[in-house]
Amino acid sequence: MLPTRALRDCLDGVIPGVVSTCAADGTPNVAYMSQGQYLDRQHLALSYQFFNRTRQNILANPRATLGLIHPQTAQQYRVHLTYQRTETTGPVFESMKAKLAGIASHTGMSGVFRLLGSDIYRIDRVEVVPGSTVAAPAPAMDGLSALRACMERLPASPDAESLLDALLDGLLEHFAIEHALVMMLDPGRSRLYTVASRGYETSGVGSEIPLGEGVIGVAARERVPIRISHMTSEYAYGRAMREGAEQRGLGDLLETAIPFPGLAAPGSQLAVPIPGAREPIGVLFVESPSDMRFSHADEDALVALATQVGGLFRLFLAELELGEETQPATGQPPHPEGAPLRVRHYPANDSVFLGDDYLIKGVAGSILWTLLKDHQALGRTQFSNRELRADPRVRLPDQSDNLEARLVLLHRRLAEHRACVQMEKTGRGRFRLVVDRPLELEDMDPGA
Amino acid sequence: MTSGISMNAGSGSSDGTPSQCRALGCRVDPGTDLVSVFFAEHQAADLLRDVARSGKLAVVFSDPPTHRTVQVKGSDARRVPLAEGDLARVAAYRTAFLQCLLPLGFTEPMVRTFLDCPDSSLVALAFTPEAAFNQTPGAQAGSPLVLGV
């Protein structure tokens, strides 16, 4: 049987593999491999960085032999391969490119190592080389039972916000992952926004990154997990994004008004798409100050968790569509006391400011403005997710849009801001608007 | 070349299937420039078979901390008996390679294990270098080196 786990460990490890090939005239060539990636039981990919002798040989004679040493057991393997094709775009290429950037940075080879392509090989045979081995150390954690324990809590979550809490708490408790966040995709704007995080100085809820940017953006765009074992500035978030936004003007400045919460000096990062019906609904992202913190097994576990979270989000959506119509409760008209707070809404980007403080924009901003208008005009305090979904004023990009995630974002921003407006859950898919100060609503460009 | 660096060798079968084996040190004979490379026989079965057929051998030498890498090729490789002092050379090679790898985070049991081989299983392939190539990663990788320099 193919030692899948061992091969993945070898390709993840710190001992470079050795590739031997033969030219058309039979002259052998031996070279060190920069990076290999396990794809499936029949395939692996090797990085193509230079048009070297190995490259010339496999184009003339597709057979290659890859020598590997297991990083824990010292068991040697020879993997007999046949070159199939080279990919220069797509998930395999992008995940190898990110990984290689980390390796290059770690080994002082930035600027030298550049991925030209991912050479896809068929695995013909794996040979276990006879020789001495050492016993592999017992794993510090049983990944499968940690996955089970973490997963068991998820379906009990009544809503999106508690689901994300259960996920991030579970990662800390069962996988000892201290720095994690979830970003959701805003498909209309090709951006991801943070809805939940753990282990950072500020939550960063509401912070945004463009699709395709860094490990999270690439994972979402390519729909593939991206795992970097040594960090590289090439995939870092931070100052460059902010400076770019400053040059583009105020609209983009708001996107960086809430800083991305990531570690300043991460060693390892892993971004896993949360699958939706078509495109990913978001990305689960974890990081650590240590190099080589996340293994292939961690990636497996996070993919399993993200898959379940994606399924539960779809379930929430289905429940919303099938749910009972709630009657808008009129309730007691609220009469808060105190000096009124000016609340401004800019329709161009649906940004909402409480006093002078920027709070939120986009769909979540549009939801808040709708709630406040109804509260002021009709004295309403009770709302349901379902009515918001159907409300044309909310301007959801399309019916499949993730309203749940927008509400999580809005709820958290209001809570973190200790705003005079808060949302309180009153049941599944229902909430109450609590306003403890008179508001002066001002639409800044009502004609727009 | 004879210091504590990583050594791997390759050859090929008549149908173009590459063979490969990690080497356990080498000796360069002064005067003749003949290079003898040591292997564990039980690990090198395919390589020994292919070399016996074609005489073709490629050996890559790499210094892990600096990535400096050189490949040497010959076409007159053949199995030769171990010479006096070769067992000591292999033992010295293991220690030198270990010293090279310890600062990189490798453990002694790990390195000793993958270089382990009973003395009775050691074999040698000798060849005359015909071509050498710089394989240090970078744009210059693959460029020929002038032998003897």
Coordinates of C-alpha atoms in Angstrom, one line a residue:
Chain A
M1 CA 0.0 0.0 0.0
L2 CA 1.2 3.5 -0.8
P3 CA 2.5 5.1 2.4
T4 CA 0.5 8.3 1.8
R5 CA 1.0 9.8 5.2
A6 CA 4.7 9.1 5.1
L7 CA 5.0 10.7 1.6
R8 CA 3.2 13.8 2.8
D9 CA 5.5 14.0 5.9
C10 CA 8.6 13.7 3.6
L11 CA 7.4 16.4 1.2
D12 CA 6.5 18.7 4.1
G13 CA 9.8 18.0 5.8
V14 CA 13.0 19.9 6.0
I15 CA 15.1 17.3 4.2
P16 CA 15.2 18.2 0.5
G17 CA 14.3 15.5 -1.9
V18 CA 16.6 14.3 -4.7
V19 CA 15.4 14.0 -8.3
S20 CA 17.2 11.8 -10.7
T21 CA 16.4 11.8 -14.4
C22 CA 18.0 10.5 -17.6
A23 CA 18.7 12.4 -20.9
A24 CA 17.6 10.9 -24.2
D25 CA 21.1 9.4 -24.5
G26 CA 20.9 7.8 -21.1
T27 CA 23.2 10.3 -19.3
P28 CA 21.9 10.5 -15.7
N29 CA 21.3 13.7 -13.8
V30 CA 20.8 14.2 -10.1
A31 CA 19.4 17.4 -8.6
Y32 CA 17.9 18.6 -5.3
M33 CA 14.2 19.4 -5.3
S34 CA 13.1 22.8 -3.9
Q35 CA 9.5 21.9 -3.2
G36 CA 7.2 18.9 -3.7
Q37 CA 3.5 18.8 -3.1
Y38 CA 1.4 15.7 -2.5
L39 CA -1.7 15.9 -4.7
D40 CA -3.5 12.6 -4.4
R41 CA -2.6 8.9 -4.2
Q42 CA -1.6 8.9 -7.9
H43 CA 0.0 12.3 -8.3
L44 CA 2.5 14.7 -6.8
A45 CA 3.9 18.0 -8.1
L46 CA 7.4 19.3 -8.1
S47 CA 8.3 22.9 -8.5
Y48 CA 9.7 24.1 -11.8
Q49 CA 11.9 27.1 -11.2
F50 CA 14.7 27.0 -13.8
F51 CA 15.0 25.6 -17.2
N52 CA 17.7 23.2 -16.0
R53 CA 18.9 19.8 -16.9
T54 CA 16.1 18.0 -15.0
R55 CA 13.6 20.0 -17.0
Q56 CA 15.2 19.2 -20.3
N57 CA 15.4 15.6 -19.4
I58 CA 11.8 15.1 -18.3
L59 CA 10.6 16.7 -21.6
A60 CA 12.7 14.2 -23.5
N61 CA 12.2 11.2 -21.1
P62 CA 9.3 11.6 -18.6
R63 CA 10.7 9.1 -16.1
A64 CA 12.0 10.5 -12.8
T65 CA 13.0 9.0 -9.5
L66 CA 12.5 11.0 -6.3
G67 CA 14.5 10.1 -3.2
L68 CA 13.0 11.2 0.1
I69 CA 13.9 10.8 3.7
H70 CA 11.2 10.8 6.4
P71 CA 11.9 13.7 8.8
Q72 CA 11.0 11.7 11.9
T73 CA 11.9 8.1 11.2
A74 CA 14.8 8.5 8.7
Q75 CA 13.1 5.9 6.5
Q76 CA 14.2 6.5 2.9
Y77 CA 11.8 6.2 0.0
R78 CA 12.2 6.2 -3.7
V79 CA 9.2 7.4 -5.6
H80 CA 9.1 6.4 -9.3
L81 CA 7.4 9.0 -11.3
T82 CA 6.3 9.8 -14.8
Y83 CA 6.0 13.5 -15.8
Q84 CA 2.5 14.4 -17.1
R85 CA 2.2 18.2 -17.6
T86 CA 3.1 21.6 -16.2
E87 CA 0.5 23.9 -14.7
T88 CA 1.2 27.6 -14.6
T89 CA -2.1 28.8 -13.1
G90 CA -4.7 27.4 -10.8
P91 CA -4.9 26.0 -7.3
V92 CA -1.8 23.7 -7.3
F93 CA 0.4 26.4 -8.9
E94 CA -0.9 29.1 -6.5
S95 CA -0.5 27.0 -3.3
M96 CA 3.1 25.9 -4.4
K97 CA 3.9 29.5 -5.3
A98 CA 2.9 30.7 -1.8
K99 CA 4.8 27.9 -0.1
L100 CA 7.9 28.5 -2.2
A101 CA 7.8 32.2 -1.3
G102 CA 8.0 31.1 2.3
I103 CA 10.8 28.7 1.6
A104 CA 12.7 31.3 -0.4
S105 CA 12.4 33.9 2.3
H106 CA 13.5 31.3 5.0
T107 CA 16.5 30.2 3.1
G108 CA 17.7 33.6 1.9
M109 CA 16.6 32.7 -1.6
S110 CA 14.0 35.5 -2.2
G111 CA 14.5 36.8 -5.7
V112 CA 16.2 33.6 -6.7
F113 CA 13.4 31.1 -6.2
R114 CA 10.5 32.0 -8.5
L115 CA 7.9 29.4 -9.5
L116 CA 7.6 29.1 -13.2
G117 CA 5.3 26.1 -13.0
S118 CA 4.1 23.1 -11.1
D119 CA 5.3 19.9 -12.8
I120 CA 2.6 17.2 -12.3
Y121 CA 3.9 13.7 -12.0
R122 CA 2.1 10.4 -11.9
I123 CA 3.2 8.1 -9.0
D124 CA 4.1 4.8 -10.6
R125 CA 5.6 3.0 -7.6
V126 CA 6.9 3.8 -4.1
E127 CA 9.9 1.9 -3.0
V128 CA 10.8 1.6 0.7
V129 CA 14.6 1.7 0.7
P130 CA 16.0 -0.9 3.1
G131 CA 17.9 0.6 6.0
S132 CA 17.8 1.6 9.6
T133 CA 15.0 3.7 11.0
V134 CA 14.1 5.4 14.3
A135 CA 10.7 5.1 16.0
A136 CA 8.6 8.1 15.2
P137 CA 7.8 10.2 18.3
A138 CA 4.3 9.8 19.6
P139 CA 2.2 12.8 18.3
A140 CA 1.6 15.4 21.0
M141 CA -2.1 15.3 20.0
D142 CA -4.5 12.8 18.4
G143 CA -5.7 14.9 15.5
L144 CA -8.7 12.7 14.7
S145 CA -10.1 12.8 18.3
A146 CA -9.4 16.6 18.4
L147 CA -11.3 17.0 15.2
R148 CA -14.2 14.9 16.6
A149 CA -14.3 16.9 19.8
C150 CA -14.2 20.2 17.9
M151 CA -16.8 19.1 15.3
E152 CA -19.3 17.8 17.9
R153 CA -20.1 21.3 19.1
L154 CA -20.7 22.9 15.8
P155 CA -24.2 21.5 14.9
A156 CA -25.5 22.6 18.3
S157 CA -24.9 26.2 17.4
P158 CA -28.3 28.0 16.9
D159 CA -26.9 30.7 14.6
A160 CA -23.9 31.9 12.6
E161 CA -22.3 33.9 15.4
S162 CA -22.4 31.1 18.0
L163 CA -21.2 28.7 15.2
L164 CA -18.1 30.8 14.6
D165 CA -17.5 31.1 18.3
A166 CA -17.7 27.3 18.7
L167 CA -15.3 26.9 15.8
L168 CA -12.7 29.3 17.1
D169 CA -13.0 28.2 20.7
G170 CA -12.7 24.6 19.6
L171 CA -9.5 25.3 17.6
L172 CA -8.0 26.7 20.8
E173 CA -9.2 24.0 23.1
H174 CA -8.6 21.0 21.0
F175 CA -5.8 22.0 18.6
A176 CA -4.1 24.6 20.8
I177 CA -4.4 27.1 17.9
E178 CA -4.2 30.4 19.6
H179 CA -4.5 32.8 16.6
A180 CA -7.4 32.3 14.3
L181 CA -10.0 34.3 12.3
V182 CA -12.8 33.8 9.9
M183 CA -13.3 36.1 6.9
M184 CA -16.4 36.0 4.8
L185 CA -16.5 36.7 1.0
D186 CA -18.3 39.7 -0.3
P187 CA -18.7 38.4 -3.8
G188 CA -20.0 41.6 -5.3
R189 CA -17.0 43.6 -4.2
S190 CA -14.4 40.7 -4.5
R191 CA -13.3 41.3 -0.9
L192 CA -13.2 39.4 2.3
Y193 CA -14.3 40.8 5.6
T194 CA -13.4 39.6 9.1
V195 CA -16.4 38.4 11.2
A196 CA -14.7 36.6 14.1
S197 CA -11.2 36.2 15.5
R198 CA -9.3 34.9 18.5
G199 CA -5.9 35.7 19.9
Y200 CA -5.3 39.2 18.7
E201 CA -5.0 42.5 20.5
T202 CA -8.0 43.8 18.6
S203 CA -10.7 41.6 17.0
G204 CA -10.3 43.2 13.6
V205 CA -14.0 42.5 12.9
G206 CA -14.9 44.4 9.8
S207 CA -11.4 44.6 8.5
E208 CA -11.1 43.7 4.8
I209 CA -8.7 42.3 2.3
P210 CA -9.0 42.0 -1.5
L211 CA -9.7 38.6 -3.1
G212 CA -6.4 37.2 -4.3
E213 CA -4.3 39.1 -1.7
G214 CA -2.0 37.1 0.6
V215 CA -2.7 33.6 1.8
I216 CA -6.3 34.2 2.7
G217 CA -7.1 36.0 -0.6
V218 CA -5.4 33.3 -2.7
A219 CA -7.1 30.5 -0.8
A220 CA -10.5 32.1 -1.5
R221 CA -9.8 32.9 -5.1
E222 CA -8.2 29.5 -6.0
R223 CA -10.5 27.5 -3.6
V224 CA -7.6 25.7 -2.2
P225 CA -5.9 25.5 1.2
I226 CA -2.7 27.6 1.4
R227 CA -0.2 26.5 4.0
I228 CA 3.1 28.4 4.6
S229 CA 5.6 26.9 7.0
H230 CA 7.9 29.9 6.9
M231 CA 6.5 33.3 6.6
T232 CA 7.4 35.7 3.7
S233 CA 6.8 39.4 3.2
E234 CA 5.4 38.5 -0.2
Y235 CA 2.2 37.2 1.4
A236 CA 2.1 39.5 4.4
Y237 CA -0.7 41.9 5.2
G238 CA -0.1 45.3 6.5
R239 CA 1.4 48.6 5.7
A240 CA 1.5 48.3 1.9
M241 CA -2.2 47.8 1.7
R242 CA -2.9 50.8 3.9
E243 CA -0.6 53.0 1.9
G244 CA -2.2 51.9 -1.3
A245 CA -5.6 52.7 0.1
E246 CA -4.5 56.1 1.2
Q247 CA -3.5 56.9 -2.3
R248 CA -6.8 55.8 -3.7
G249 CA -8.9 58.1 -1.5
L250 CA -11.5 58.1 1.2
G251 CA -13.7 55.3 -0.1
D252 CA -10.8 52.9 0.2
L253 CA -9.5 54.4 3.4
L254 CA -12.6 53.1 5.1
E255 CA -11.6 49.7 4.1
T256 CA -8.4 50.0 6.1
A257 CA -10.0 52.0 8.9
I258 CA -10.4 48.8 10.8
P259 CA -6.9 47.2 10.8
F260 CA -6.4 43.6 9.9
P261 CA -5.7 41.8 13.2
G262 CA -2.9 39.4 12.0
L263 CA 0.4 38.7 13.8
A264 CA 3.2 41.1 13.0
A265 CA 5.7 38.3 12.6
P266 CA 4.0 35.1 11.8
G267 CA 6.1 31.9 11.2
S268 CA 3.4 29.7 9.9
Q269 CA 0.0 30.4 8.3
L270 CA -2.8 28.2 7.0
A271 CA -5.9 29.5 5.1
V272 CA -8.7 27.1 4.3
P273 CA -11.7 28.0 2.2
I274 CA -15.1 27.5 3.7
P275 CA -17.0 26.0 0.8
G276 CA -20.4 27.3 -0.4
A277 CA -22.7 26.0 -3.1
R278 CA -20.6 27.6 -5.8
E279 CA -17.8 29.9 -4.6
P280 CA -16.4 29.8 -1.1
I281 CA -18.4 31.7 1.5
G282 CA -15.3 32.5 3.4
V283 CA -11.9 31.5 4.7
L284 CA -10.8 30.0 8.0
F285 CA -7.3 31.3 8.8
V286 CA -4.9 30.3 11.5
E287 CA -1.4 31.4 12.2
S288 CA 1.5 31.0 14.7
P289 CA 4.7 32.8 15.5
S290 CA 6.5 29.5 15.1
D291 CA 7.8 28.1 11.8
M292 CA 6.4 24.8 10.6
R293 CA 3.6 24.9 13.1
F294 CA 0.8 23.4 10.9
S295 CA 1.1 20.0 9.4
H296 CA -0.7 18.3 6.6
A297 CA -2.9 16.7 9.3
D298 CA -3.8 20.1 10.6
E299 CA -4.8 21.1 7.1
D300 CA -6.9 17.9 6.9
A301 CA -8.7 18.8 10.1
L302 CA -9.3 22.4 9.2
V303 CA -10.7 21.4 5.8
A304 CA -13.1 19.0 7.5
L305 CA -14.2 21.7 10.0
A306 CA -14.5 24.4 7.3
T307 CA -16.6 22.0 5.2
Q308 CA -19.0 21.5 8.2
V309 CA -19.2 25.2 8.9
G310 CA -20.0 25.8 5.2
G311 CA -22.8 23.2 5.4
L312 CA -24.2 24.7 8.5
F313 CA -24.2 28.2 7.0
R314 CA -26.3 26.8 4.1
L315 CA -28.6 25.2 6.6
F316 CA -29.1 28.6 8.3
L317 CA -29.9 30.1 4.9
A318 CA -32.4 27.3 4.1
E319 CA -34.1 27.8 7.5
L320 CA -34.4 31.5 6.8
E321 CA -36.2 30.8 3.6
L322 CA -38.5 28.2 5.2
G323 CA -39.0 30.0 8.4
E324 CA -42.3 31.4 9.7
E325 CA -43.2 35.0 8.8
T326 CA -42.8 37.1 11.8
Q327 CA -45.1 40.0 12.4
P328 CA -43.3 43.2 12.9
A329 CA -44.0 44.0 16.5
T330 CA -44.9 47.5 17.2
G331 CA -44.1 47.3 20.9
Q332 CA -43.7 50.3 23.1
P333 CA -42.3 53.3 21.3
P334 CA -38.9 53.9 22.8
H335 CA -38.2 57.1 24.5
P336 CA -34.5 57.2 25.4
E337 CA -33.2 60.3 27.2
G338 CA -30.1 62.3 26.9
A339 CA -28.4 64.5 24.3
P340 CA -29.1 63.3 20.8
L341 CA -26.4 61.5 18.8
R342 CA -26.0 62.5 15.1
V343 CA -25.9 59.4 12.9
R344 CA -24.8 60.0 9.3
H345 CA -25.3 57.6 6.4
Y346 CA -23.4 58.0 3.1
P347 CA -25.4 56.1 0.4
A348 CA -22.4 55.9 -2.0
N349 CA -20.9 53.2 0.1
D350 CA -23.5 52.7 2.8
S351 CA -21.0 53.9 5.4
V352 CA -22.5 54.8 8.8
F353 CA -20.9 57.2 11.3
L354 CA -22.0 57.4 15.0
G355 CA -21.1 60.9 15.9
D356 CA -17.7 61.3 14.4
D357 CA -16.8 57.6 14.6
Y358 CA -16.9 55.4 11.6
L359 CA -18.8 52.2 12.4
I360 CA -19.6 50.2 9.3
K361 CA -20.2 50.3 5.6
G362 CA -21.4 48.1 2.8
V363 CA -24.4 45.7 3.2
A364 CA -24.0 45.7 7.0
G365 CA -24.1 49.5 6.9
S366 CA -27.2 49.4 4.8
I367 CA -28.9 47.0 7.2
L368 CA -28.1 49.3 10.2
W369 CA -29.5 52.3 8.4
T370 CA -32.7 50.4 7.5
L371 CA -33.1 49.3 11.1
L372 CA -32.5 52.8 12.4
K373 CA -34.9 54.4 9.9
D374 CA -37.7 52.0 10.9
H375 CA -36.9 52.4 14.5
Q376 CA -37.2 56.2 14.2
A377 CA -40.2 56.4 11.9
L378 CA -42.3 53.4 13.1
G379 CA -41.0 52.9 16.7
R380 CA -40.0 49.4 15.7
T381 CA -37.6 47.4 17.9
Q382 CA -38.3 43.8 16.8
F383 CA -36.8 42.5 13.5
S384 CA -36.3 39.2 11.7
N385 CA -33.5 38.1 9.5
R386 CA -36.1 36.9 7.0
E387 CA -37.7 40.3 6.5
L388 CA -34.3 42.0 6.1
R389 CA -33.5 39.5 3.4
A390 CA -36.6 40.6 1.5
D391 CA -36.2 44.3 2.2
P392 CA -35.2 46.1 -1.0
R393 CA -33.6 48.9 1.1
V394 CA -30.9 46.4 2.4
R395 CA -29.7 46.0 -1.2
L396 CA -28.3 42.5 -0.8
P397 CA -26.2 41.7 -3.9
D398 CA -28.2 38.5 -4.6
Q399 CA -30.4 36.0 -2.8
S400 CA -27.6 33.7 -2.0
D401 CA -25.7 36.5 -0.2
N402 CA -24.7 35.7 3.2
L403 CA -27.0 37.8 5.3
E404 CA -26.2 35.9 8.4
A405 CA -22.5 36.8 8.1
R406 CA -23.4 40.5 7.6
L407 CA -25.5 40.4 10.8
V408 CA -22.7 38.8 12.7
L409 CA -20.4 41.6 11.5
L410 CA -22.9 44.4 12.4
H411 CA -23.7 42.9 15.8
R412 CA -20.0 42.6 16.7
R413 CA -19.1 46.0 15.5
L414 CA -21.9 47.6 17.6
A415 CA -20.9 45.5 20.6
E416 CA -17.1 46.3 20.3
H417 CA -18.0 50.0 19.9
R418 CA -20.2 49.9 23.0
A419 CA -22.5 51.9 20.8
C420 CA -25.7 53.4 22.0
V421 CA -27.4 51.1 19.5
Q422 CA -27.2 47.3 20.1
M423 CA -28.7 44.2 18.7
E424 CA -30.0 41.5 21.1
K425 CA -31.1 38.1 19.9
T426 CA -34.7 37.2 20.8
G427 CA -34.9 33.9 19.1
R428 CA -33.8 32.0 16.0
G429 CA -33.5 34.5 13.2
R430 CA -34.9 37.3 15.3
F431 CA -33.5 40.2 17.2
R432 CA -34.3 43.4 19.1
L433 CA -32.8 46.8 18.5
V434 CA -31.9 48.5 21.7
V435 CA -31.3 52.2 21.4
D436 CA -30.4 54.0 24.6
R437 CA -30.0 57.5 23.4
P438 CA -32.0 59.8 21.1
L439 CA -30.7 59.7 17.5
E440 CA -30.6 62.3 14.8
L441 CA -30.5 60.4 11.5
E442 CA -29.0 62.3 8.6
D443 CA -28.8 60.9 5.1
M444 CA -25.8 62.7 3.6
D445 CA -26.9 62.5 0.0
P446 CA -30.6 61.4 0.0
G447 CA -31.0 62.1 -3.7
A448 CA -28.2 59.7 -4.7
Chain B
M1 CA 34.0 17.0 -2.1
T2 CA 35.3 14.7 0.6
S3 CA 34.0 16.9 3.5
G4 CA 30.8 16.5 5.4
I5 CA 28.4 17.4 2.6
S6 CA 25.3 15.7 1.2
M7 CA 26.0 13.2 -1.6
N8 CA 23.6 11.5 -3.9
A9 CA 24.2 9.5 -7.0
G10 CA 22.2 8.4 -10.1
S11 CA 22.4 6.2 -13.1
G12 CA 19.8 4.8 -15.5
S13 CA 18.5 1.5 -16.9
S14 CA 18.4 0.6 -20.6
D15 CA 14.8 1.8 -20.9
G16 CA 15.6 5.2 -19.3
T17 CA 14.4 4.6 -15.8
P18 CA 16.6 6.6 -13.4
S19 CA 18.2 4.9 -10.4
Q20 CA 19.3 6.7 -7.4
C21 CA 21.1 6.2 -4.1
R22 CA 22.4 8.3 -1.2
A23 CA 26.2 8.0 -0.9
L24 CA 28.1 7.6 2.3
G25 CA 31.3 9.5 1.5
C26 CA 33.9 9.5 -1.2
R27 CA 37.6 9.4 -1.9
V28 CA 39.5 11.3 -4.5
D29 CA 42.8 9.6 -5.5
P30 CA 45.6 12.1 -5.8
G31 CA 47.3 12.0 -9.2
T32 CA 44.6 10.0 -11.1
D33 CA 41.6 12.2 -10.0
L34 CA 39.7 9.0 -9.8
V35 CA 36.7 9.4 -7.6
S36 CA 35.4 6.5 -5.5
V37 CA 31.9 6.9 -4.0
F38 CA 30.7 4.7 -1.1
F39 CA 27.2 3.2 -0.8
A40 CA 25.2 0.7 1.3
E41 CA 25.0 -2.3 -1.1
H42 CA 21.4 -3.2 0.0
Q43 CA 20.3 0.3 -0.8
A44 CA 22.1 0.6 -4.1
A45 CA 21.0 -2.5 -6.0
D46 CA 19.4 -0.7 -8.9
L47 CA 22.3 1.8 -9.1
L48 CA 24.9 -0.9 -9.1
R49 CA 23.0 -2.8 -11.8
D50 CA 22.7 0.2 -14.0
V51 CA 26.3 1.3 -13.6
A52 CA 27.5 -2.3 -14.4
R53 CA 25.5 -2.0 -17.7
S54 CA 26.4 1.5 -18.8
G55 CA 29.2 2.8 -16.7
K56 CA 27.3 6.1 -16.5
L57 CA 27.2 7.8 -13.1
A58 CA 26.2 11.3 -11.9
V59 CA 27.0 12.4 -8.3
V60 CA 25.7 15.6 -6.8
F61 CA 27.5 17.2 -3.8
S62 CA 25.7 19.8 -1.8
D63 CA 26.6 21.9 1.3
P64 CA 23.3 22.3 3.2
P65 CA 24.1 25.5 5.0
T66 CA 25.2 27.4 1.9
H67 CA 23.3 25.4 -0.8
R68 CA 26.5 25.3 -2.8
T69 CA 26.0 22.4 -5.1
V70 CA 28.1 20.7 -7.7
Q71 CA 27.3 17.7 -9.9
V72 CA 30.1 15.5 -11.4
K73 CA 29.5 13.0 -14.2
G74 CA 31.4 10.1 -15.6
S75 CA 30.9 7.2 -18.0
D76 CA 33.5 4.8 -16.9
A77 CA 32.1 4.0 -13.5
R78 CA 32.6 0.5 -12.1
R79 CA 32.5 -1.3 -8.9
V80 CA 35.8 -1.5 -7.1
P81 CA 36.9 -3.1 -3.9
L82 CA 37.2 -0.9 -0.8
A83 CA 40.8 0.4 -0.3
E84 CA 42.6 0.5 3.0
G85 CA 41.3 3.4 5.0
D86 CA 37.9 3.5 3.3
L87 CA 36.0 2.2 6.3
A88 CA 37.6 5.0 8.4
R89 CA 36.7 7.5 5.6
V90 CA 33.0 6.5 5.8
A91 CA 33.1 6.8 9.6
A92 CA 34.7 10.2 9.3
Y93 CA 32.2 11.3 6.7
R94 CA 29.3 10.4 9.0
T95 CA 30.8 12.5 11.8
A96 CA 31.6 15.4 9.5
F97 CA 28.1 15.4 7.9
L98 CA 26.5 15.2 11.3
Q99 CA 28.5 18.3 12.4
C100 CA 27.3 20.1 9.3
L101 CA 23.6 19.2 10.0
L102 CA 23.5 19.6 13.8
P103 CA 23.4 23.5 13.6
L104 CA 20.5 23.2 11.2
G105 CA 18.3 21.5 13.8
F106 CA 18.8 17.8 12.9
T107 CA 19.4 15.4 15.7
E108 CA 22.3 13.0 16.0
P109 CA 20.1 9.8 16.0
M110 CA 18.3 11.0 12.9
V111 CA 21.5 11.7 10.9
R112 CA 23.3 8.6 12.2
T113 CA 20.3 6.5 11.2
F114 CA 20.0 7.6 7.6
L115 CA 23.7 7.2 7.2
D116 CA 23.8 3.8 8.9
C117 CA 25.2 0.8 7.2
P118 CA 27.2 -2.2 8.4
D119 CA 30.8 -2.1 7.3
S120 CA 30.4 -5.4 5.6
S121 CA 27.7 -3.9 3.3
L122 CA 29.8 -1.0 2.1
V123 CA 30.6 -1.0 -1.7
A124 CA 32.5 1.5 -3.8
L125 CA 31.9 2.8 -7.4
A126 CA 34.9 4.5 -9.0
F127 CA 34.8 6.9 -12.0
T128 CA 36.8 9.5 -13.8
P129 CA 35.0 12.8 -13.8
E130 CA 34.3 13.9 -17.3
A131 CA 32.1 16.9 -16.7
A132 CA 31.1 19.0 -13.7
F133 CA 28.3 21.5 -13.3
N134 CA 27.5 24.2 -10.8
Q135 CA 24.0 23.5 -9.4
T136 CA 23.9 26.1 -6.7
P137 CA 20.3 27.5 -7.0
G138 CA 20.2 30.6 -9.2
A139 CA 20.5 31.8 -12.7
Q140 CA 24.0 30.2 -13.0
A141 CA 22.7 26.8 -12.1
G142 CA 23.6 24.2 -14.7
S143 CA 26.7 26.0 -16.0
P144 CA 29.6 23.8 -16.7
L145 CA 32.7 23.9 -14.4
V146 CA 36.2 23.5 -15.7
L147 CA 37.5 20.3 -14.2
G148 CA 40.6 20.7 -12.0
V149 CA 39.7 24.1 -11.0

